[in-house]
Amino acid sequence: MRLMLSMAVALATVTAAHAQGQPPIKVGLMLPATGTYAALGTMIENGFKLYVQEQGGKLGGREIQYFKVDDESEPAKATDNVNKLIKRDNVDVLVGTVHSGVALAMAKAAKDSNTLLIVPNAGADAITGAMCAQNIVRSSFSNWQPGYSTGVVAAQKGYKRAMTITWNYAAGNETVRGFTEAFEKGGGKVVKDLSLPFPNVEFQPLLTEIAAQKPDVVFAFFAGGGAVKFVKDYAAAGLTKTVPLFGSGFLTDGTLEAQGASAQGLYTTLHYADNLDTPRNNAFRKSFALTYKANADVYAVQGYDAAQILAAGLKAVNGDLAKRDALTAAMHKAVVDSPRGKFTLSAAGNPVQDMYLREVKGINNEYRAVAVKALADPARGCKL
Ligand code: PHB
């Protein structure tokens, strides 16, 4: 018995020494630091670093070294930007980004160079659909998911005629498609889709059209700075009282302090709610608030969980990146103990997760119900 114990101790020491003798794992953070999504990028980075810090600064026994690029949520610069991390900095793993168009370019570059990629927000359906790959996972959602769950709720509430409004790019269009699929399955009809280019905020002509058409409900996808302005403009136009506004939860996440009275009472669905009263969420929010003097939001959760998924992979191989197949398999098989509730990843690498109905009260998106239990993206076109 004593011999076995000392052998176990010796083995653990060797393993730790093995990891210690190695250079740090290079993590490339490609996130927006400027533009309408800048605050989202900061929350993701802070969430990621918080988890690493809670592990004593190491994952799989290895130190973490960060490299950073501001992607500006600019698809035209995305390939150049991601190659700074892949080719110049030689990172071991890419973490990014917020904007679906930028993330699609990252996924292509990650596939071409076989670099590990963890997507901590961008919902582009193709990333865990037609472009799915063993070296790519997502800690957030597919655009289809929050669109679909909001459509389920809007139909259940008995609305029949809906209008949608969003930015005309992958995230907006795919979220609207998810909403339409569920809303029409539930007996409703989308009578008109409105859009404007990303990241424009001249909402007035579109709000005038909503007022003229008087649908039963409006479904919106906006996020970050654009969401703040949209919700304020919607209320200022007097529409909140006449046409209920629903959205995927990004409409009111990380935005409530700026939206103030205009957001009160809005219903959205998302894979997180601020006041989920679980020991895991309470501990996370406390730790985040102490570290950053700010309230956590869904983006912080997604960053935190991106680090948890990387940790699961590195732990399985004791920090040995050369054991690539075992590493990616462990990442895909991770059971993530998330502040949102435990979740697993689909074969395509996207979270299978409960979608919550939330209502805005003060500066919180408060949990009201589970809108759809364990919702899995259909992963259309994925051949893993
Ligand atoms: C996206 O572009 O995929 C996106 C951006 C911001 C969000 C959600 C999705 O809050």
Coordinates of C-alpha atoms and ligand atoms in Angstrom, one line a residue:
M1 CA 0.0 0.0 0.0
R2 CA 2.8 2.4 1.0
L3 CA 4.7 1.4 -2.1
M4 CA 1.7 2.1 -4.3
L5 CA 1.3 5.5 -2.6
S6 CA 4.9 6.5 -3.1
M7 CA 4.7 5.3 -6.7
A8 CA 1.6 7.5 -7.2
V9 CA 3.3 10.4 -5.6
A10 CA 6.4 9.9 -7.8
L11 CA 4.2 9.7 -10.9
A12 CA 2.4 12.9 -10.0
T13 CA 5.7 14.6 -9.5
V14 CA 7.0 13.4 -12.8
T15 CA 3.8 14.6 -14.6
A16 CA 3.9 18.0 -12.9
A17 CA 7.6 18.4 -13.7
H18 CA 6.9 17.4 -17.3
A19 CA 4.3 20.2 -17.6
Q20 CA 6.5 22.6 -15.7
G21 CA 9.5 22.1 -18.0
Q22 CA 7.4 23.3 -20.9
P23 CA 6.9 26.8 -22.2
P24 CA 3.6 28.5 -21.6
I25 CA 0.5 27.7 -23.8
K26 CA 0.1 30.6 -26.2
V27 CA -3.5 31.8 -26.3
G28 CA -4.4 34.2 -29.0
L29 CA -7.4 36.4 -28.1
M30 CA -9.0 37.9 -31.2
L31 CA -11.8 40.1 -29.9
P32 CA -13.2 43.6 -30.6
A33 CA -11.6 46.3 -28.5
T34 CA -13.3 49.1 -30.5
G35 CA -16.7 49.7 -32.2
T36 CA -20.2 48.7 -31.2
Y37 CA -19.1 45.3 -29.7
A38 CA -16.1 46.6 -27.7
A39 CA -17.6 46.1 -24.3
L40 CA -18.5 42.5 -25.3
G41 CA -14.9 41.7 -26.1
T42 CA -13.8 43.0 -22.7
M43 CA -16.3 40.9 -20.9
I44 CA -15.2 37.8 -22.8
E45 CA -11.5 38.4 -22.1
N46 CA -12.2 39.1 -18.4
G47 CA -14.3 35.9 -18.1
F48 CA -11.6 33.8 -19.7
K49 CA -8.9 35.2 -17.5
L50 CA -10.9 34.9 -14.4
Y51 CA -11.2 31.1 -14.9
V52 CA -7.5 30.8 -15.5
Q53 CA -6.7 32.9 -12.5
E54 CA -9.0 30.7 -10.4
Q55 CA -6.8 27.8 -11.5
G56 CA -3.7 29.5 -10.2
G57 CA -2.8 30.8 -13.7
K58 CA -2.3 27.3 -15.1
L59 CA -4.3 24.9 -17.3
G60 CA -3.2 21.3 -17.6
G61 CA -0.2 22.2 -15.5
R62 CA 1.0 24.9 -17.9
E63 CA 1.2 28.7 -17.6
I64 CA -0.9 30.7 -20.0
Q65 CA 0.5 33.5 -22.2
Y66 CA -1.8 35.9 -24.0
F67 CA -1.5 37.5 -27.4
K68 CA -4.1 40.0 -28.4
V69 CA -5.5 41.5 -31.6
D70 CA -8.4 44.0 -31.9
D71 CA -10.5 42.7 -34.7
E72 CA -12.7 45.8 -34.8
S73 CA -15.7 43.6 -35.8
E74 CA -14.4 44.2 -39.3
P75 CA -14.8 41.1 -41.6
A76 CA -12.6 42.7 -44.3
K77 CA -9.6 42.7 -42.0
A78 CA -10.3 39.4 -40.4
T79 CA -8.0 37.1 -42.4
D80 CA -5.1 39.5 -41.9
N81 CA -5.8 39.8 -38.2
V82 CA -6.1 36.1 -37.5
N83 CA -2.9 35.4 -39.4
K84 CA -1.1 37.8 -37.0
L85 CA -1.9 35.3 -34.3
I86 CA -1.4 32.1 -36.3
K87 CA 1.7 33.0 -38.3
R88 CA 3.4 35.9 -36.5
D89 CA 2.7 34.9 -32.8
N90 CA 2.5 31.2 -33.5
V91 CA -0.3 30.7 -31.0
D92 CA -1.4 27.2 -29.8
V93 CA -5.0 28.1 -29.5
L94 CA -7.2 30.9 -30.9
V95 CA -10.1 32.3 -28.8
G96 CA -12.5 34.6 -30.7
T97 CA -14.6 36.3 -31.6
V98 CA -17.9 38.3 -31.2
H99 CA -18.9 39.1 -34.8
S100 CA -20.1 36.2 -37.0
G101 CA -18.6 37.5 -40.2
V102 CA -15.1 37.8 -38.5
A103 CA -15.5 34.4 -36.8
L104 CA -16.3 32.8 -40.2
A105 CA -12.9 34.0 -41.5
M106 CA -11.2 32.8 -38.2
A107 CA -12.8 29.3 -38.7
K108 CA -11.5 29.1 -42.2
A109 CA -8.0 30.1 -41.1
A110 CA -8.1 27.7 -38.2
K111 CA -9.2 24.8 -40.5
D112 CA -6.6 25.6 -43.1
S113 CA -3.8 25.7 -40.5
N114 CA -5.3 23.1 -38.2
T115 CA -5.1 25.6 -35.2
L116 CA -7.3 25.0 -32.2
L117 CA -10.2 27.5 -32.2
I118 CA -12.7 28.2 -29.3
V119 CA -15.5 30.5 -30.3
P120 CA -16.6 32.4 -27.2
N121 CA -19.6 34.3 -28.8
A122 CA -20.1 34.5 -32.5
G123 CA -23.1 32.4 -33.5
A124 CA -22.5 31.9 -37.2
D125 CA -24.4 28.7 -37.8
A126 CA -21.8 27.3 -40.3
I127 CA -19.1 27.2 -37.7
T128 CA -20.7 24.2 -36.1
G129 CA -22.6 23.4 -39.3
A130 CA -21.1 23.0 -42.8
M131 CA -17.6 24.1 -41.5
C132 CA -17.6 21.9 -38.4
A133 CA -14.2 20.4 -37.5
Q134 CA -12.5 18.5 -34.7
N135 CA -10.3 21.5 -33.9
I136 CA -13.2 23.9 -33.5
V137 CA -15.6 24.2 -30.6
R138 CA -17.9 26.9 -29.3
S139 CA -18.7 27.9 -25.7
S140 CA -21.6 30.2 -26.6
F141 CA -24.5 29.3 -29.0
S142 CA -25.5 29.1 -32.7
N143 CA -27.5 32.0 -34.0
W144 CA -30.3 29.6 -34.6
Q145 CA -30.7 28.8 -30.9
P146 CA -31.8 32.0 -29.3
G147 CA -33.8 32.9 -32.4
Y148 CA -35.6 29.6 -32.3
S149 CA -36.4 29.7 -28.5
T150 CA -37.8 33.3 -28.8
G151 CA -40.0 32.1 -31.6
V152 CA -41.3 29.3 -29.4
V153 CA -42.2 31.7 -26.6
A154 CA -43.8 34.3 -28.9
A155 CA -46.0 31.7 -30.5
Q156 CA -47.0 30.3 -27.1
K157 CA -48.0 33.8 -26.0
G158 CA -50.5 33.7 -28.8
Y159 CA -49.1 36.4 -31.1
K160 CA -50.0 35.8 -34.8
R161 CA -48.4 38.5 -36.9
A162 CA -44.7 39.4 -36.3
M163 CA -42.2 41.7 -37.8
T164 CA -38.5 41.2 -37.4
I165 CA -35.7 43.8 -37.4
T166 CA -32.0 43.4 -37.4
W167 CA -28.6 44.2 -38.9
N168 CA -28.2 42.6 -42.3
Y169 CA -25.4 40.2 -41.6
A170 CA -25.0 36.5 -40.7
A171 CA -25.9 36.9 -37.0
G172 CA -29.0 39.0 -37.6
N173 CA -30.3 37.0 -40.6
E174 CA -29.7 33.6 -39.0
T175 CA -31.3 34.6 -35.7
V176 CA -34.3 35.9 -37.6
R177 CA -34.4 32.6 -39.5
G178 CA -34.5 30.6 -36.2
F179 CA -37.2 32.8 -34.8
T180 CA -39.3 32.5 -38.0
E181 CA -38.9 28.7 -38.0
A182 CA -40.3 28.3 -34.5
F183 CA -42.9 31.1 -34.7
E184 CA -44.4 29.8 -37.9
K185 CA -44.3 26.2 -36.6
G186 CA -46.3 27.5 -33.6
G187 CA -49.0 29.0 -35.8
G188 CA -47.7 32.5 -36.3
K189 CA -46.7 34.3 -39.4
V190 CA -43.7 36.7 -40.0
V191 CA -45.3 39.4 -42.2
K192 CA -42.2 41.5 -42.8
D193 CA -38.4 41.4 -42.2
L194 CA -36.7 44.8 -41.8
S195 CA -33.0 45.4 -41.7
L196 CA -30.2 47.9 -41.9
P197 CA -26.4 47.4 -42.5
F198 CA -24.1 46.6 -39.5
P199 CA -23.4 48.6 -37.4
N200 CA -25.8 51.4 -38.5
V201 CA -28.2 52.9 -35.9
E202 CA -30.6 55.0 -38.0
F203 CA -33.6 53.1 -36.8
Q204 CA -36.2 55.9 -37.3
P205 CA -37.6 55.0 -40.8
L206 CA -37.9 51.4 -39.7
L207 CA -39.7 52.3 -36.5
T208 CA -42.1 54.4 -38.5
E209 CA -42.9 51.3 -40.7
I210 CA -43.5 49.2 -37.6
A211 CA -45.9 51.8 -36.3
A212 CA -47.7 51.8 -39.6
Q213 CA -48.0 48.0 -39.9
K214 CA -49.0 47.4 -36.3
P215 CA -47.9 43.7 -36.0
D216 CA -48.8 41.8 -32.8
V217 CA -45.1 41.5 -31.9
V218 CA -41.6 42.6 -33.0
F219 CA -38.6 40.3 -32.8
A220 CA -35.2 42.1 -32.8
F221 CA -31.6 41.0 -32.9
F222 CA -29.2 43.8 -31.9
A223 CA -26.3 43.7 -29.5
G224 CA -23.8 46.0 -27.7
G225 CA -23.9 49.7 -28.4
G226 CA -26.5 49.2 -31.2
A227 CA -28.9 47.4 -28.9
V228 CA -28.7 50.2 -26.4
K229 CA -29.8 52.7 -29.0
F230 CA -32.4 50.5 -30.5
V231 CA -34.2 49.8 -27.2
K232 CA -34.1 53.5 -26.3
D233 CA -35.4 54.6 -29.7
Y234 CA -38.2 52.0 -29.7
A235 CA -39.4 53.3 -26.3
A236 CA -39.0 57.0 -27.4
A237 CA -41.1 56.3 -30.4
G238 CA -43.9 55.2 -28.0
L239 CA -43.9 51.7 -29.5
T240 CA -43.3 49.7 -26.3
K241 CA -46.9 50.3 -25.2
T242 CA -48.5 49.4 -28.5
V243 CA -46.3 46.6 -30.1
P244 CA -44.5 44.3 -27.7
L245 CA -40.8 44.0 -28.3
F246 CA -39.2 40.6 -28.1
G247 CA -35.6 39.7 -28.8
S248 CA -32.8 37.2 -28.4
G249 CA -31.3 38.1 -25.0
F250 CA -28.4 40.1 -26.5
L251 CA -30.9 43.0 -26.9
T252 CA -30.7 43.5 -23.1
D253 CA -27.5 41.8 -22.0
G254 CA -24.6 43.9 -20.8
T255 CA -26.7 46.9 -21.8
L256 CA -29.2 47.6 -19.0
E257 CA -27.3 50.3 -17.2
A258 CA -27.3 52.3 -20.4
Q259 CA -30.9 51.4 -21.4
G260 CA -32.4 52.3 -18.0
A261 CA -36.2 52.8 -18.0
S262 CA -36.6 52.0 -21.8
A263 CA -35.8 48.3 -21.2
Q264 CA -37.9 47.6 -18.2
G265 CA -40.3 44.6 -18.6
L266 CA -38.8 43.4 -21.9
Y267 CA -38.9 39.6 -22.5
T268 CA -36.0 37.9 -24.2
T269 CA -34.6 34.3 -24.3
L270 CA -31.0 33.3 -23.9
H271 CA -28.8 30.6 -22.4
Y272 CA -28.1 32.7 -19.3
A273 CA -30.0 34.8 -16.8
D274 CA -28.3 37.1 -14.3
N275 CA -30.1 35.8 -11.2
L276 CA -30.0 32.1 -11.7
D277 CA -29.9 31.1 -8.1
T278 CA -27.4 28.3 -8.1
P279 CA -24.2 28.0 -6.0
R280 CA -22.2 27.9 -9.3
N281 CA -23.7 31.1 -10.7
N282 CA -23.6 32.9 -7.3
A283 CA -19.9 32.0 -6.8
F284 CA -19.1 33.1 -10.3
R285 CA -20.8 36.4 -10.1
K286 CA -19.2 37.2 -6.8
S287 CA -15.7 36.3 -8.0
F288 CA -16.2 38.3 -11.2
A289 CA -17.5 41.4 -9.3
L290 CA -14.6 41.2 -6.8
T291 CA -12.0 40.9 -9.6
Y292 CA -13.4 43.5 -12.1
K293 CA -15.7 45.7 -10.0
A294 CA -18.4 45.1 -12.6
N295 CA -21.4 42.8 -12.9
A296 CA -21.0 39.7 -15.1
D297 CA -23.1 39.2 -18.2
V298 CA -23.6 36.5 -20.8
Y299 CA -20.4 37.4 -22.5
A300 CA -18.3 37.0 -19.3
V301 CA -19.9 33.6 -18.9
Q302 CA -19.0 32.5 -22.4
G303 CA -15.4 33.7 -21.9
Y304 CA -15.2 31.8 -18.6
D305 CA -16.6 28.7 -20.3
A306 CA -14.2 28.9 -23.2
A307 CA -11.4 28.6 -20.7
Q308 CA -13.1 25.7 -19.0
I309 CA -13.3 23.8 -22.3
L310 CA -9.6 24.5 -23.0
A311 CA -8.9 23.3 -19.4
A312 CA -10.8 20.1 -20.0
G313 CA -8.7 19.3 -23.1
L314 CA -5.4 20.2 -21.5
K315 CA -6.1 18.3 -18.4
A316 CA -6.8 15.1 -20.4
V317 CA -3.3 15.3 -21.9
N318 CA -1.4 16.8 -19.0
G319 CA -0.7 19.9 -21.0
D320 CA 0.9 17.9 -23.8
L321 CA -0.3 19.6 -27.0
A322 CA 1.3 16.9 -29.2
K323 CA -1.5 14.6 -28.0
R324 CA -3.7 16.4 -30.4
D325 CA -6.5 13.8 -31.0
A326 CA -6.9 13.1 -27.2
L327 CA -6.9 16.9 -26.6
T328 CA -9.7 17.7 -29.1
A329 CA -11.7 14.7 -28.1
A330 CA -11.7 15.8 -24.5
M331 CA -12.7 19.3 -25.4
H332 CA -15.7 17.9 -27.4
K333 CA -16.6 15.6 -24.6
A334 CA -16.4 18.2 -21.8
V335 CA -19.2 18.5 -19.4
V336 CA -19.0 22.2 -18.7
D337 CA -19.9 23.3 -15.1
S338 CA -21.1 26.7 -16.4
P339 CA -22.7 29.5 -14.4
R340 CA -25.6 29.0 -16.9
G341 CA -26.0 25.4 -15.7
K342 CA -24.1 22.3 -16.8
F343 CA -23.9 21.7 -20.5
T344 CA -22.3 19.4 -23.0
L345 CA -21.2 19.9 -26.6
S346 CA -22.9 18.4 -29.6
A347 CA -20.9 16.2 -32.1
A348 CA -20.5 19.4 -34.1
G349 CA -19.0 21.2 -31.1
N350 CA -21.9 23.5 -30.1
P351 CA -23.4 23.8 -26.6
V352 CA -26.6 21.7 -26.0
Q353 CA -28.2 24.0 -23.5
D354 CA -31.4 25.2 -21.8
M355 CA -32.7 28.4 -23.2
Y356 CA -34.3 30.7 -20.5
L357 CA -37.1 33.2 -20.7
R358 CA -36.0 36.3 -19.0
E359 CA -37.6 39.6 -18.0
V360 CA -35.8 42.9 -17.5
K361 CA -36.1 44.2 -13.9
G362 CA -33.7 47.0 -13.0
I363 CA -30.3 46.1 -14.2
N364 CA -30.9 42.4 -14.3
N365 CA -32.3 39.9 -16.8
E366 CA -34.3 37.9 -14.4
Y367 CA -35.1 34.2 -14.9
R368 CA -38.8 33.5 -15.6
A369 CA -38.9 29.9 -17.1
V370 CA -37.1 27.4 -19.2
A371 CA -38.2 28.3 -22.7
V372 CA -36.7 25.2 -24.4
K373 CA -34.9 22.5 -22.5
A374 CA -31.6 21.1 -23.8
L375 CA -31.8 22.8 -27.2
A376 CA -29.4 21.4 -29.7
D377 CA -28.6 23.3 -32.9
P378 CA -29.5 21.1 -36.0
A379 CA -25.9 21.4 -37.2
R380 CA -27.1 21.5 -40.8
G381 CA -24.3 20.3 -43.2
C382 CA -21.9 19.1 -40.5
K383 CA -20.3 15.8 -41.4
L384 CA -18.3 15.0 -38.2
Ligands
PHB1 C1 -22.6 37.6 -33.9 O1 -22.2 38.4 -34.7 O2 -22.6 36.4 -34.0 C2 -23.1 38.1 -32.6 C3 -22.7 39.4 -32.1 C4 -23.1 39.9 -30.9 C5 -24.0 39.1 -30.1 C6 -24.4 37.9 -30.6 C7 -24.0 37.4 -31.8 O3 -24.4 39.5 -29.0

